[in-house]
XYZ file of C-alpha atoms in Angstrom:
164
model
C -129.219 -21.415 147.724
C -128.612 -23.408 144.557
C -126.585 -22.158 141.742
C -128.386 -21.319 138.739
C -127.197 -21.361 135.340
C -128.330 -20.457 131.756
C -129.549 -22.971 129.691
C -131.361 -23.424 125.771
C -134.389 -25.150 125.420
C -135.972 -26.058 122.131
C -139.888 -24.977 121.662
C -142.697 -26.894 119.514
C -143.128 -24.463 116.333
C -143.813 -21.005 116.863
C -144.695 -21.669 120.250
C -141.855 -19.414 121.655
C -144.010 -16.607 122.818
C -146.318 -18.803 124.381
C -143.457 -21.034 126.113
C -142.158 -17.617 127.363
C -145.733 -16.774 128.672
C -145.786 -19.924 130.604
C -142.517 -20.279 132.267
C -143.196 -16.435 133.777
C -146.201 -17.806 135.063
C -144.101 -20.894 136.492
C -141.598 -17.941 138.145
C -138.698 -19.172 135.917
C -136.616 -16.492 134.686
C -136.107 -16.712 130.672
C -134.727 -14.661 128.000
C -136.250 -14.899 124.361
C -134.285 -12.459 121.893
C -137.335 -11.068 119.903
C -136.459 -8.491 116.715
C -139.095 -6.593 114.713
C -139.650 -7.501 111.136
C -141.006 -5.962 108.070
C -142.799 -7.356 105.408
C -145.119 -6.374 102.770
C -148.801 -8.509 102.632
C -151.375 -7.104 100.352
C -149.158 -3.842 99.351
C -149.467 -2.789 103.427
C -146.172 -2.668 105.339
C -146.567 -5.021 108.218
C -144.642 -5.672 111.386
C -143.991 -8.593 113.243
C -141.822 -9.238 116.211
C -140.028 -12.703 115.375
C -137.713 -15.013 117.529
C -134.007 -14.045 116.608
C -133.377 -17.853 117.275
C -136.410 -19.788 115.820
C -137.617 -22.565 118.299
C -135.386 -21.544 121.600
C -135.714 -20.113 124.780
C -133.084 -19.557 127.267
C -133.957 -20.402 131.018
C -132.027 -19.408 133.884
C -132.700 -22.461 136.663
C -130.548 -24.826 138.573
C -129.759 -28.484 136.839
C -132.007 -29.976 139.759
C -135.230 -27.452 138.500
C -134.461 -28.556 134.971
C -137.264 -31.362 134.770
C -140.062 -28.464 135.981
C -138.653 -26.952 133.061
C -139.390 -29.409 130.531
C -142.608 -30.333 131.981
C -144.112 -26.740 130.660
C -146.456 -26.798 127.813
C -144.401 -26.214 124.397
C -141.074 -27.010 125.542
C -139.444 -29.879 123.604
C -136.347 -30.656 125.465
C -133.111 -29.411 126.245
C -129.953 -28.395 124.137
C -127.318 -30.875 125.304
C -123.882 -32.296 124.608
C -122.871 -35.957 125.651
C -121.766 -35.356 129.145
C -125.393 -33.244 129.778
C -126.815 -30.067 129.639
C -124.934 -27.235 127.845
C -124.752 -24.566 130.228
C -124.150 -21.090 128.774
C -122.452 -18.343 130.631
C -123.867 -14.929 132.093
C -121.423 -13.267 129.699
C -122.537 -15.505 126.730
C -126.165 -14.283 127.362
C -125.434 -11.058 128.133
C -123.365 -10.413 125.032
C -126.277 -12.068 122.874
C -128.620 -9.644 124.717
C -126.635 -6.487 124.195
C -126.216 -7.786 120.221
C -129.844 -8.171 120.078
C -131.262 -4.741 121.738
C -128.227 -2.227 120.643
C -126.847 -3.970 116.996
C -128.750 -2.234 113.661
C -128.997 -5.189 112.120
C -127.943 -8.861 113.142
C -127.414 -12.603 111.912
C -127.844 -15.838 112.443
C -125.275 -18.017 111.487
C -125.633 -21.596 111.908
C -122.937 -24.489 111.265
C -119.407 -24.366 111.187
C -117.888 -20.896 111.621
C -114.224 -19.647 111.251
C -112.927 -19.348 114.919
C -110.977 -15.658 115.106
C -109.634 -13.643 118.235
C -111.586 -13.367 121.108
C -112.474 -9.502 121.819
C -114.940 -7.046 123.575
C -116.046 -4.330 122.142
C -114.701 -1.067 123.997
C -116.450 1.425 122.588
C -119.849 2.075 120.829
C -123.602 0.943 120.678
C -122.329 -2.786 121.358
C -119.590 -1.673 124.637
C -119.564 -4.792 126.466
C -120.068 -7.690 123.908
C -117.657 -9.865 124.096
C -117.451 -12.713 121.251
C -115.322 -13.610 118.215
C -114.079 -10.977 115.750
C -114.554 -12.812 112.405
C -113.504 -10.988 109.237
C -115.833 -11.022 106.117
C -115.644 -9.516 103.098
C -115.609 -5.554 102.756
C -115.478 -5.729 106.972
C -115.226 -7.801 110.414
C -118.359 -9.050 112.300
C -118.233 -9.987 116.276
C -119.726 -13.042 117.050
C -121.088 -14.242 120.161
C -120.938 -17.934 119.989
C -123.883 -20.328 122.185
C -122.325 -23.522 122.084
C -123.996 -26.382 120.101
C -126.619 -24.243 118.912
C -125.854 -21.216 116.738
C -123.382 -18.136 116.567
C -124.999 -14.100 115.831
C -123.090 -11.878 114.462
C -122.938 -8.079 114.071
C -120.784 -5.379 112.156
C -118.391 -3.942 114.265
C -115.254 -1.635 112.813
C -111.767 -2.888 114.650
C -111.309 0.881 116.543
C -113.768 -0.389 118.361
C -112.475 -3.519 120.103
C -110.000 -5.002 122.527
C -108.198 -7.982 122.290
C -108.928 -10.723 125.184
């Protein structure tokens, strides 16, 4: 059996939901983080569930399925670096999941962020993330870095982590 990895691909405009329809059909396991949104249209609260990473969709394949991949309706191509695909680790994803599903409230941070300790977080809602404790003002944030592409953050209070 091949090896599969994790792997971004970028989505024509808020086509996400519909990528993510498509590849299930295809019987390619993908992951799009999703959070829940309010806003306010014509005084009424709405609520809208809204990529946490706007045009991307990770897909778990092997590097040999990755053309099937692109050839699906909405997907644009493939987060890369020079040597090829950037392939992101089960713990990578599975810290970005955890952030996503347990964390009150999250962000995306894109461009150049401070690099701090790597840590997992030992106790709490987020047990298991492991990322990057960054400090910001009034408190520290762990960060789970996806290379190239973007870093999400959430509070987390320093009783609550382990150094790497």
């Amino acid at each position: 059996m091949e090896k599969t990895n994790w792997y971004a691909v970028f989505t024509a405009s808020r086509a996400e939901k519909r990528v993510k329809e498509r590849l299930e059909q295809a019987g390619i396991e993908n992951y799009l983080p999703v959070r829940e949104v309010e806003f306010v249209r014509d005084g009424l609260v709405k609520r809208l569930e809204v990529p946490v990473i706007t045009g991307c969709i990770f897909v778990r394949v092997s590097e040999i399925n990755l053309p099937s991949v692109l050839s699906i309706g909405g997907v644009i191509a493939l987060l890369k670096e020079k040597q090829g695909p950037v392939v992101i680790s089960d713990e990578q994803l599975d810290s970005l999941r955890i952030l996503n599903e347990r964390a009150e409230m999250i962000e995306v941070v894109n461009g150049k962020i401070p690099v701090g300790s790597g840590v997992r977080v030992i106790q709490g809602e987020l047990t298991g993330v492991q990322g990057e404790l960054v400090e910001v003002a009034g408190g520290h944030r762990i960060m789970v870095h996806v290379p190239c592409l973007i870093g999400v953050c959430a509070n987390v209070s320093l009783d609550c982590v382990k150094a790497l």
